mmCIF file of C-alpha atoms and ligand atoms in Angstrom:
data_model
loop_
_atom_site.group_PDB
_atom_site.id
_atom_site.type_symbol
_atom_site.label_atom_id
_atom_site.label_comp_id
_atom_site.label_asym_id
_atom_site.label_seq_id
_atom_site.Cartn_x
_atom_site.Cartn_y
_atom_site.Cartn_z
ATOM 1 C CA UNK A 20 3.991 -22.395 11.735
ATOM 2 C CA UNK A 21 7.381 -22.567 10.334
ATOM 3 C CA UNK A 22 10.230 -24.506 10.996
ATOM 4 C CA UNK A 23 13.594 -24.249 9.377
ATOM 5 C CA UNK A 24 16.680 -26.246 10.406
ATOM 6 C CA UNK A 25 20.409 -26.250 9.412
ATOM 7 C CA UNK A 26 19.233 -24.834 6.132
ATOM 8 C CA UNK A 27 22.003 -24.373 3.350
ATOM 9 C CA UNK A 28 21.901 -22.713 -0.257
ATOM 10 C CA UNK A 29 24.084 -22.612 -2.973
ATOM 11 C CA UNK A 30 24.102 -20.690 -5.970
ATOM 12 C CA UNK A 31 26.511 -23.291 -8.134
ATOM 13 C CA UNK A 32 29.749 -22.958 -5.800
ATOM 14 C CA UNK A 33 28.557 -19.269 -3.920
ATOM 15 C CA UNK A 34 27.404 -20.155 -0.567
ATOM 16 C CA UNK A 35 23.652 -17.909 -0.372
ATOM 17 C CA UNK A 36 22.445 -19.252 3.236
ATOM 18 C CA UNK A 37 24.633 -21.138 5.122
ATOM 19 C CA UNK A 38 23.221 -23.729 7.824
ATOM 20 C CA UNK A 39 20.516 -21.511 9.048
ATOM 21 C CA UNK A 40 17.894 -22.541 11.525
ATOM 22 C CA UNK A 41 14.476 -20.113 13.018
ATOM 23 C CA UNK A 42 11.036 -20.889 13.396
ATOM 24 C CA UNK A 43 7.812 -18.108 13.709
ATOM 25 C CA UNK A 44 4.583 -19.658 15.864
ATOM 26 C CA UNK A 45 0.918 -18.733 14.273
ATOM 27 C CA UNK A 46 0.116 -15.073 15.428
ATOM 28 C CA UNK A 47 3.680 -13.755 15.176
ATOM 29 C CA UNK A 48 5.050 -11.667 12.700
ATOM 30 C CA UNK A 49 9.108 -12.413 12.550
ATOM 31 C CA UNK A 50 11.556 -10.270 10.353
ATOM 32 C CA UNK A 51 14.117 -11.165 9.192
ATOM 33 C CA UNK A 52 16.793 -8.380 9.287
ATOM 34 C CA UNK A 53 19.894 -7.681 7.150
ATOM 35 C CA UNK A 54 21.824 -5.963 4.374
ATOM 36 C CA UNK A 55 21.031 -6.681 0.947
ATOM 37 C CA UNK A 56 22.703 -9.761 -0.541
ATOM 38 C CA UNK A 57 21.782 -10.848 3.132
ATOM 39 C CA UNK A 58 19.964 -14.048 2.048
ATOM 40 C CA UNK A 59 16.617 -13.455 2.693
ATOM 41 C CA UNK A 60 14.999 -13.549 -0.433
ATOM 42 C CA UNK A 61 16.812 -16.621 -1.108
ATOM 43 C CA UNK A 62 15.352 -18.425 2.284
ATOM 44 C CA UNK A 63 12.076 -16.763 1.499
ATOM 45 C CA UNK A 64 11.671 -18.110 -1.773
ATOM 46 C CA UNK A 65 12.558 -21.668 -0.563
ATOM 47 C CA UNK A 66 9.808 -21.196 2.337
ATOM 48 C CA UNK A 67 7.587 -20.886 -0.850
ATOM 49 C CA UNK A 68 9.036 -23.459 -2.616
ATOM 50 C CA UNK A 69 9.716 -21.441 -5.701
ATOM 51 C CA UNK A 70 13.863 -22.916 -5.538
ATOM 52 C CA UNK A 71 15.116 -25.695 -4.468
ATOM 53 C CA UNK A 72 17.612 -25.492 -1.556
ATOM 54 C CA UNK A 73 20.948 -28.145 -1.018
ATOM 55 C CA UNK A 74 20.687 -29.645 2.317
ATOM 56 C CA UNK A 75 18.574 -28.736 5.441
ATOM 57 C CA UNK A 76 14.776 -29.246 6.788
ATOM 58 C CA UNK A 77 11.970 -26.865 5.709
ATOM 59 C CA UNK A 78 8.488 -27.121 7.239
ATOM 60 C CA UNK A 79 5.177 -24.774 6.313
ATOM 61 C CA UNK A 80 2.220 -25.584 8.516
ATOM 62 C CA UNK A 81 3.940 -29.024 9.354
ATOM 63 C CA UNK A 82 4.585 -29.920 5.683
ATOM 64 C CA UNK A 83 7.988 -30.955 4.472
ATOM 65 C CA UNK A 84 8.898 -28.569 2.237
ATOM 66 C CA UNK A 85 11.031 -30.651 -0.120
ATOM 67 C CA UNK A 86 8.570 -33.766 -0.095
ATOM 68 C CA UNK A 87 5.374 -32.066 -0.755
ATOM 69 C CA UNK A 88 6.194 -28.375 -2.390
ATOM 70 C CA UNK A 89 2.219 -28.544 -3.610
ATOM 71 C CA UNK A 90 0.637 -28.914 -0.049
ATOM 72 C CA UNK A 91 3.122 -26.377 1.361
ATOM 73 C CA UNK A 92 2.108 -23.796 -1.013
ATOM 74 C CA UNK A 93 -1.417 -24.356 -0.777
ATOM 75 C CA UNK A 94 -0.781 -22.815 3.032
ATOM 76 C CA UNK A 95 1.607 -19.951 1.997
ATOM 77 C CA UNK A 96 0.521 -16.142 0.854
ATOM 78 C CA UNK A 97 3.564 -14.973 -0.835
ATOM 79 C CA UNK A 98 3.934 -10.900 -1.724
ATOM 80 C CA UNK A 99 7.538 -10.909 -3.420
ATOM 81 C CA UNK A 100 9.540 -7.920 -3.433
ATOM 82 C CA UNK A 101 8.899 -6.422 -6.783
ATOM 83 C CA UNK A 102 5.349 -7.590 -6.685
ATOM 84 C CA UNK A 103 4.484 -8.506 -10.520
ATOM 85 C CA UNK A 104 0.379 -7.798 -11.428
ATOM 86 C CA UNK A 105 -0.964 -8.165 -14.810
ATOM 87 C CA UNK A 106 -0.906 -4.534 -16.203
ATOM 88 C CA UNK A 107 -3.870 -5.250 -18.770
ATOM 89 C CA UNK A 108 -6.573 -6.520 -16.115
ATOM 90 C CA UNK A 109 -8.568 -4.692 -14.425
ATOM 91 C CA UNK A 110 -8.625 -5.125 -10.326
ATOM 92 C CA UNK A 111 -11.242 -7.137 -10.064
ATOM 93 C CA UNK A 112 -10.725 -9.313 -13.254
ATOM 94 C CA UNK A 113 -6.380 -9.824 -11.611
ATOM 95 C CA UNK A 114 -8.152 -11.284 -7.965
ATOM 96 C CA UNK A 115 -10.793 -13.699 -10.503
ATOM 97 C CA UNK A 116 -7.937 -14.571 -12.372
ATOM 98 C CA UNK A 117 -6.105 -15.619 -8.791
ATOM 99 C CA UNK A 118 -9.118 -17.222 -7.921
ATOM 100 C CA UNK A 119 -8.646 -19.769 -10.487
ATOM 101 C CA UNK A 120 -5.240 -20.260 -9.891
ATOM 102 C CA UNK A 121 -5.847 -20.674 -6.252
ATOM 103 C CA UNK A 122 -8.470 -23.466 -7.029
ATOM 104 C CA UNK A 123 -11.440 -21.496 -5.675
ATOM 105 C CA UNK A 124 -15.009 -23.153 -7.068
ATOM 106 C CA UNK A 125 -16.261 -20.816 -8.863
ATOM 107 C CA UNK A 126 -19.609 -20.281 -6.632
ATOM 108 C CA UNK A 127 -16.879 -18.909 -3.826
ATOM 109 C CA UNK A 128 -14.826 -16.259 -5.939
ATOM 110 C CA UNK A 129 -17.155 -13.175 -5.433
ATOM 111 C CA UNK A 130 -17.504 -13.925 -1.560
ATOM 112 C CA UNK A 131 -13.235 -14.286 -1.549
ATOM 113 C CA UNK A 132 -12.585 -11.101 -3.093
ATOM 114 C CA UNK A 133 -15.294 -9.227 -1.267
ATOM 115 C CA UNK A 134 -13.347 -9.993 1.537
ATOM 116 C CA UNK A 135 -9.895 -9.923 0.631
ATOM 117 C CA UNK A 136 -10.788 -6.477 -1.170
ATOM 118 C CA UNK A 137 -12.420 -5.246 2.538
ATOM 119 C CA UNK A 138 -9.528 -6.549 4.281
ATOM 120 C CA UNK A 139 -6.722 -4.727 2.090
ATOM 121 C CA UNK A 140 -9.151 -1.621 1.522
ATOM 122 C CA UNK A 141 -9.314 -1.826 -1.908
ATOM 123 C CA UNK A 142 -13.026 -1.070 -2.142
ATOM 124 C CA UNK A 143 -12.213 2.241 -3.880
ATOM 125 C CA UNK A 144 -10.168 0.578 -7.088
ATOM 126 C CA UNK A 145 -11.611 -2.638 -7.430
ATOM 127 C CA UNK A 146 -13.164 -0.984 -10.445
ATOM 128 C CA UNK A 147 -10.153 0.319 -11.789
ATOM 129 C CA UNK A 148 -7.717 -1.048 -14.251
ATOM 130 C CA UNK A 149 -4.414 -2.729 -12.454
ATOM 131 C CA UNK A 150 -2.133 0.072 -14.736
ATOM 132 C CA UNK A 151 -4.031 3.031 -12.993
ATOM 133 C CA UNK A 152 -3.356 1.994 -9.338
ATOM 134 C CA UNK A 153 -0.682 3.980 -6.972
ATOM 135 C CA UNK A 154 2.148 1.821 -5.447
ATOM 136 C CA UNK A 155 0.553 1.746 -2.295
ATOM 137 C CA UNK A 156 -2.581 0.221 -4.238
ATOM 138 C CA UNK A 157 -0.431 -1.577 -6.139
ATOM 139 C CA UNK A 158 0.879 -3.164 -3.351
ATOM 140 C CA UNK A 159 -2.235 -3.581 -1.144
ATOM 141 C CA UNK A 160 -3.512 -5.541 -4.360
ATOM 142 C CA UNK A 161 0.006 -7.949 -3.993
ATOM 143 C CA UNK A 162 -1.427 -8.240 -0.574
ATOM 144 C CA UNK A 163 -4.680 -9.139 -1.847
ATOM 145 C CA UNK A 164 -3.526 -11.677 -3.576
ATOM 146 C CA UNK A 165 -1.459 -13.444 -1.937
ATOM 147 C CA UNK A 166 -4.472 -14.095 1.060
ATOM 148 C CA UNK A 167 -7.086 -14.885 -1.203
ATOM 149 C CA UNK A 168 -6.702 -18.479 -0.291
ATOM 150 C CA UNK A 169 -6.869 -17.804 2.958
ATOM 151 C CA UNK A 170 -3.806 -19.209 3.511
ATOM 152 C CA UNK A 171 -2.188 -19.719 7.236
ATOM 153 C CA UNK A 172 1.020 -18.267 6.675
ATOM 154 C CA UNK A 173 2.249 -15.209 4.890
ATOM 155 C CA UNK A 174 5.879 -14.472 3.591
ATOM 156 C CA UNK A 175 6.502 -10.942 2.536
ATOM 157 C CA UNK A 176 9.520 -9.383 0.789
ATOM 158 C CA UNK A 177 9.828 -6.084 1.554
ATOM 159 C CA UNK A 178 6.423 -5.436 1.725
ATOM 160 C CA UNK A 179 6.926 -1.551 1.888
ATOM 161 C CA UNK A 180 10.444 -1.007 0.660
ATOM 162 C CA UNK A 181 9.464 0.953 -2.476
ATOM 163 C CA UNK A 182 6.866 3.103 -0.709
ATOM 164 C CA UNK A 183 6.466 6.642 0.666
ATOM 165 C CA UNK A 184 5.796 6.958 4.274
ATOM 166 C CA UNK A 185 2.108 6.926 4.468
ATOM 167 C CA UNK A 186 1.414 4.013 2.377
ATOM 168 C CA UNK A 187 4.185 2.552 4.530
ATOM 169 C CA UNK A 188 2.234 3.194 7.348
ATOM 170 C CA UNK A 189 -1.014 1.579 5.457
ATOM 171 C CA UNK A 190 0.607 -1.332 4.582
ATOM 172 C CA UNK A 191 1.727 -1.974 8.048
ATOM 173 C CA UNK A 192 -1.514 -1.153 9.637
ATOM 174 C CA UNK A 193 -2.675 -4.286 7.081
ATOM 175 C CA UNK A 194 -0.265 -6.807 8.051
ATOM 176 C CA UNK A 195 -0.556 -5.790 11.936
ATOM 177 C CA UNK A 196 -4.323 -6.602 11.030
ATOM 178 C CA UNK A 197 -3.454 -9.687 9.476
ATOM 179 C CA UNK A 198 -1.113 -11.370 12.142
ATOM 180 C CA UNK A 199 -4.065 -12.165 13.945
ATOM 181 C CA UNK A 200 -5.188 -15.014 12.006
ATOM 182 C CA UNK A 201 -1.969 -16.253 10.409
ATOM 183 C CA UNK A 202 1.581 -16.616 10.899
ATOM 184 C CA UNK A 203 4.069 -14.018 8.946
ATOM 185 C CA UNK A 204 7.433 -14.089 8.356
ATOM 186 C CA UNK A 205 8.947 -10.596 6.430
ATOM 187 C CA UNK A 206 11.997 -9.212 5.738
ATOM 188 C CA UNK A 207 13.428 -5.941 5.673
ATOM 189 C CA UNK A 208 16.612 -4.076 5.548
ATOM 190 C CA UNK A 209 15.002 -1.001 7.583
ATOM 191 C CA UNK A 210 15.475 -1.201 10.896
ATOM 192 C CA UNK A 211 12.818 0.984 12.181
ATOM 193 C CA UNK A 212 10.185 -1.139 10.128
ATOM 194 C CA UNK A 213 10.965 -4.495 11.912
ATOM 195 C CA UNK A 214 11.122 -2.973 14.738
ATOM 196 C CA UNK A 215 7.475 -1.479 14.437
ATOM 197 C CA UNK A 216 6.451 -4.333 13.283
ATOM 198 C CA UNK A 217 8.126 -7.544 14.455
ATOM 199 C CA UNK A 218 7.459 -9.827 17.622
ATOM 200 C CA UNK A 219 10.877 -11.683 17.361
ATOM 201 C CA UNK A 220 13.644 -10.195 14.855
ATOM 202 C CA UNK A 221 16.180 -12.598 13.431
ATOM 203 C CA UNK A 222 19.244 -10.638 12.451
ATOM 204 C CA UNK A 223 21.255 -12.212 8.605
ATOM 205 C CA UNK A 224 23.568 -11.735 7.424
ATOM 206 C CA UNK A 225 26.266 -13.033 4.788
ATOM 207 C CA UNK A 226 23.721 -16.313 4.969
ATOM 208 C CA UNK A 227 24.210 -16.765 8.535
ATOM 209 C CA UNK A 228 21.946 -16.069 11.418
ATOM 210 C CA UNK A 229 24.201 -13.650 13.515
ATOM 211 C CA UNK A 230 21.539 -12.292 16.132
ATOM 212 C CA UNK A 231 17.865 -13.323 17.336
ATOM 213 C CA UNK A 232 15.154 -12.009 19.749
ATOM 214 C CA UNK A 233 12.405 -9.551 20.880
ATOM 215 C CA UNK A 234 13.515 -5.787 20.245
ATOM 216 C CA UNK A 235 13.753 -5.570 23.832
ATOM 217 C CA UNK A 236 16.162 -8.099 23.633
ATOM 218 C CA UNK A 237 18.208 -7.035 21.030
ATOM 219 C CA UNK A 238 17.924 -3.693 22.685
ATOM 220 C CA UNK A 239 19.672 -4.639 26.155
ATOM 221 C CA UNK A 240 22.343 -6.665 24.243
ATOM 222 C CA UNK A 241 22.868 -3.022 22.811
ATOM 223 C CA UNK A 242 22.943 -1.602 26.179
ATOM 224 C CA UNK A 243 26.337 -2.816 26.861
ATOM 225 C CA UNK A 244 27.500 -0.053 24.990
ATOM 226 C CA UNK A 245 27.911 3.221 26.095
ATOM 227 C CA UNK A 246 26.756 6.223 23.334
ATOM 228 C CA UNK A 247 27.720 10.140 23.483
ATOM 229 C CA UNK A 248 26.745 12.590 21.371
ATOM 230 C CA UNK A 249 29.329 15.545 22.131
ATOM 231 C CA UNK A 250 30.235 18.973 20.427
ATOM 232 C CA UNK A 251 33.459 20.554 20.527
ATOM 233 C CA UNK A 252 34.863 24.177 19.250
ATOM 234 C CA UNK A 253 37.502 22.719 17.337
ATOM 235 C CA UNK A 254 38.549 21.912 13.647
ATOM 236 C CA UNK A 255 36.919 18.693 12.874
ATOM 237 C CA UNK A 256 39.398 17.257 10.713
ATOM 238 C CA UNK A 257 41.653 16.947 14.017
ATOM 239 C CA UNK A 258 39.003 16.330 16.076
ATOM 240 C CA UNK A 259 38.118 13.209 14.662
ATOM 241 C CA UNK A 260 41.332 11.604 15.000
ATOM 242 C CA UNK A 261 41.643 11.941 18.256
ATOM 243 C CA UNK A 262 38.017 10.271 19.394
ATOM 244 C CA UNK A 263 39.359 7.461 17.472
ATOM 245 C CA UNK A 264 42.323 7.209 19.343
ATOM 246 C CA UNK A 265 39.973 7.271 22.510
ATOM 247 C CA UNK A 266 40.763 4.136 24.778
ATOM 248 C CA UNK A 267 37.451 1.809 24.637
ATOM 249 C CA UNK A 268 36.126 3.805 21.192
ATOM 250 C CA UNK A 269 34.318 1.576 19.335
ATOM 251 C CA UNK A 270 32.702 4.072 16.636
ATOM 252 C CA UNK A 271 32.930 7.731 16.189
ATOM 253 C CA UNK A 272 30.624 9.442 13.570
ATOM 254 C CA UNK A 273 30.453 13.210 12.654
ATOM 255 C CA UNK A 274 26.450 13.955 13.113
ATOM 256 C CA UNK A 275 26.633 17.910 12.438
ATOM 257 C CA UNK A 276 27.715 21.357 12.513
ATOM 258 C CA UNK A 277 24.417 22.813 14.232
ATOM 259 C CA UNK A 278 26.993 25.883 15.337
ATOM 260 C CA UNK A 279 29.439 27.085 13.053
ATOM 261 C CA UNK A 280 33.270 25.680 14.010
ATOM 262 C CA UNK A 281 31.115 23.080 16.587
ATOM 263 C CA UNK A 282 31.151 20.079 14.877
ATOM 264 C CA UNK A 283 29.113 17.309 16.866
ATOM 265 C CA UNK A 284 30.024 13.369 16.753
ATOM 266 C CA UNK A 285 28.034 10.686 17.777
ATOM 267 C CA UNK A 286 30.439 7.909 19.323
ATOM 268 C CA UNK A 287 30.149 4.309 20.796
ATOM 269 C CA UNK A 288 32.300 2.807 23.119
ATOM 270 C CA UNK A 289 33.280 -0.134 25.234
ATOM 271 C CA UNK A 290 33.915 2.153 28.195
ATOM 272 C CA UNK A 291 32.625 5.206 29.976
ATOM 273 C CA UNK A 292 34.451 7.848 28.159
ATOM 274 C CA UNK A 293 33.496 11.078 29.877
ATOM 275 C CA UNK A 294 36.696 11.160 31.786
ATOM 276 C CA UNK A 295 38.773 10.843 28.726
ATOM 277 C CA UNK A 296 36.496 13.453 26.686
ATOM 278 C CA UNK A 297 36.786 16.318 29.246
ATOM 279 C CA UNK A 298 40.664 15.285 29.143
ATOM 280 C CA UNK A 299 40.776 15.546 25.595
ATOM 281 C CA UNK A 300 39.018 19.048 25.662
ATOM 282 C CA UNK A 301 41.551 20.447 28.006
ATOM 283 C CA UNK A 302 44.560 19.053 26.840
ATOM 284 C CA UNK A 303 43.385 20.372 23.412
ATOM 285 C CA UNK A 304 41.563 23.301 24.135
ATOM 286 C CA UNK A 305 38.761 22.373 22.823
ATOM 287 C CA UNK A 306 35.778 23.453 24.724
ATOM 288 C CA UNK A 307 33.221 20.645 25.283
ATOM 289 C CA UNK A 308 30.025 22.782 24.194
ATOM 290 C CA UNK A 309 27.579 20.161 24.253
ATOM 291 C CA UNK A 310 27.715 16.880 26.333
ATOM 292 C CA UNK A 311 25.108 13.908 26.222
ATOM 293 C CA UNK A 312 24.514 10.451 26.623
ATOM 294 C CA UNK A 313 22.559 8.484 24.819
ATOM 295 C CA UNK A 314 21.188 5.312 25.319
ATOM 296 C CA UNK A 315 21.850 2.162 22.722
ATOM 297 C CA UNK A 316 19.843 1.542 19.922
ATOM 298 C CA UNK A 317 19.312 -1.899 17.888
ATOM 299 C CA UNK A 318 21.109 0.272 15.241
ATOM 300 C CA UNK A 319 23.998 -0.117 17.451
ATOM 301 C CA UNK A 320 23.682 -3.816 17.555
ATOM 302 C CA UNK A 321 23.319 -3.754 13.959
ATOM 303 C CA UNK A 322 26.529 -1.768 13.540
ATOM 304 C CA UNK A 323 28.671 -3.987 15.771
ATOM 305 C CA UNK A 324 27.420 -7.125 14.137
ATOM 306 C CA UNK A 325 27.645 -6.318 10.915
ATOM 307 C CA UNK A 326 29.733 -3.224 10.530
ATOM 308 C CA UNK A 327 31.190 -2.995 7.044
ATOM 309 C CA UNK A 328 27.933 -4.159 5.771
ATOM 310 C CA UNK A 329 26.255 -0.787 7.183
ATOM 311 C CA UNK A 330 26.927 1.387 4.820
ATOM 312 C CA UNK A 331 24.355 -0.866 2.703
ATOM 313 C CA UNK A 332 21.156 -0.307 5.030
ATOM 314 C CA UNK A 333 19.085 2.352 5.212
ATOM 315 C CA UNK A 334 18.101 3.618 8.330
ATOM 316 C CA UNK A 335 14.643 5.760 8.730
ATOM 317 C CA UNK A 336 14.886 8.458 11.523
HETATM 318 P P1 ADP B 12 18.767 -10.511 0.180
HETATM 319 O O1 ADP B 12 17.363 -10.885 -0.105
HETATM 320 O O2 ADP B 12 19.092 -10.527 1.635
HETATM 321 O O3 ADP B 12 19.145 -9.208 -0.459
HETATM 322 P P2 ADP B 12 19.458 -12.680 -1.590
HETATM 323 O O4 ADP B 12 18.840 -13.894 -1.015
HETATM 324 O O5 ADP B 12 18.762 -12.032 -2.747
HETATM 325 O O6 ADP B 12 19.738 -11.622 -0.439
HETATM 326 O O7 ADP B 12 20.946 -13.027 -2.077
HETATM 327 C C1 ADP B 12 21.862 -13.779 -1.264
HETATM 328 C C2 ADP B 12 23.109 -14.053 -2.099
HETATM 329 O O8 ADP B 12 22.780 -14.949 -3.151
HETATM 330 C C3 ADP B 12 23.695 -12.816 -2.748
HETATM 331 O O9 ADP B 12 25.103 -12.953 -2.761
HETATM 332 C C4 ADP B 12 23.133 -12.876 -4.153
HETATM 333 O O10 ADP B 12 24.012 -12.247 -5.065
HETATM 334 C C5 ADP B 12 23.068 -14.370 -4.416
HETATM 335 N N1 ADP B 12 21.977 -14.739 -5.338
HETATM 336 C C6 ADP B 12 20.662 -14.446 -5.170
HETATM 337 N N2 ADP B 12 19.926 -14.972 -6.194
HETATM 338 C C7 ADP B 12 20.811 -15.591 -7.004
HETATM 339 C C8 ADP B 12 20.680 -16.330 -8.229
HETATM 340 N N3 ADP B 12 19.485 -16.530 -8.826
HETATM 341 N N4 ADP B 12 21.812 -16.825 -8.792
HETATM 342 C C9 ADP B 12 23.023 -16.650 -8.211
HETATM 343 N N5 ADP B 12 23.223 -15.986 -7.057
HETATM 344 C C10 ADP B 12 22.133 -15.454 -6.458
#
């Protein structure tokens, strides 16, 4: 498992992660979610003892982090974000090569990367040279890799950040596979992708730990919130003032022009505003042409716990 407590980072004076504390049990998978500059690669690569961190307690499989960064790697399979492989190998000479840093006897190595290859489906490239591979390859390989000790815990950097959406899907078919046997902590800064494949979600952001839980619990903190989508005949250059000067408004979005001179907003609120819409409309004369609620999202948590920092995450449909 892993433990962190109270951990804190700085960057000389810059404050990365700031007195953060989560834990993930074997057989989870826990993301951690949040803008860029978040500070999860930072706590990530101080899971993996790659950078020393300022104050705090850090524990892989049990092992102090600080006191015995050698043991605590030997249980961690890291895949970092950008995923470096040795162009000039081929596949199967990168995974002997990995072998030996891993501290596999020799007598082992073939049995190891038989299965590593089976379990990451690389059966059809482990011929190939590393510089031919596709980025879904590429990163199935970085997958590879980073189990090939077998190790019990697995930290992944945006493991499919840089690919299309079916070797997304591929890659997260792998680590669902995976979670069985080991503990894995990931982060993202898509929402949908923790969300299809997290247990527990810990939300970050500006080094700070701002939100935790299950989906479903992140979900119903949502659900306070009330969300319309609504379409009015009406300019929308005046029509978006006045949703914003809505009592209760706590967002309001413009989401499309399906009908020409019917602009359609999406907007969140404290209060039930369909009262003060229809008002609106009359007062305004702005017919009300379409009329729906919708219910929260954990993209709606997101926004009102991190707001400015929105406009930084992507969001898939
Ligand atoms: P994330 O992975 O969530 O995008 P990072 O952990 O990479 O966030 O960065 C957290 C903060 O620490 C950011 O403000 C970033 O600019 C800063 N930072 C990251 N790495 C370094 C570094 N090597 N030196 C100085 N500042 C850094």
């Amino acid at each position: 498992m892993i433990e962190v407590q109270n951990l804190v980072k700085y960057y000389g004076d810059a404050p990365a992660v700031s007195g953060i504390s989560f834990s993930v049990q074997p057989g989870e998978v826990v993301g951690l979610l949040g803008p860029n500059g978040a500070g999860k690669s930072t706590t990530q690569r101080i899971l993996t003892g790659y950078i020393p961190f300022t104050s705090g307690l850090v524990k892989t499989a049990g092992i102090p982090v600080r006191e015995d960064p050698l043991a605590a790697r030997q249980q961690i399979g890291y895949l970092s974000e950008n995923n470096p492989l040795y162009e000039s190998l081929g596949v199967w000479e990168c995974l002997e090569l990995y072998c030996g840093f891993r501290h596999i006897p020799v007598e082992e190595r073939q049995k190891r990367i038989d299965t590593v290859t089976a379990q990451c489906a690389l059966e059809d490239v482990v011929s190939k040279d590393v510089s031919e591979l596709s980025k879904g390859y590429r990163q199935r390989l970085g997958l590879a890799l980073a189990i090939l000790h077998d190790p019990a815990i697995l930290i992944l950097d945006e493991p499919t950040s840089s690919l299309d959406p079916i070797q997304q899907k591929e890659v997260r078919r792998l680590i669902l596979a995976l979670k069985q046997k080991k503990t894995v902590l990931l982060s993202t800064h898509i929402l949908s992708e923790a969300q299809k494949l997290c247990d527990r979600i810990y939300i970050i952001h500006q080094g700070k730990i701002i939100a935790q839980g299950t989906v479903e619990e992140l979900e119903s903190q949502a659900k306070n919130d009330f969300v319309f989508y609504i379409r009015l005949k009406g300019p929308q250059k005046e029509i978006m003032p006045a949703l914003q000067a809505l009592p209760g408004l706590k967002k309001a979005e413009y989401s499309d022009e399906k009908e020409p001179g019917c602009p359609g907003f999406l907007i969140t609120s404290h209060t039930d505003l369909r009262l003060p819409l229809f008002e609106m409309s009359s007062k305004r004369t702005w017919p009300i042409m379409e009329l729906k609620q919708q219910s929260a999202t954990l993209d709606d948590i997101f926004h009102s716990l991190t707001e400015k920092q929105m406009k930084q995450l992507d969001f898939e449909p």
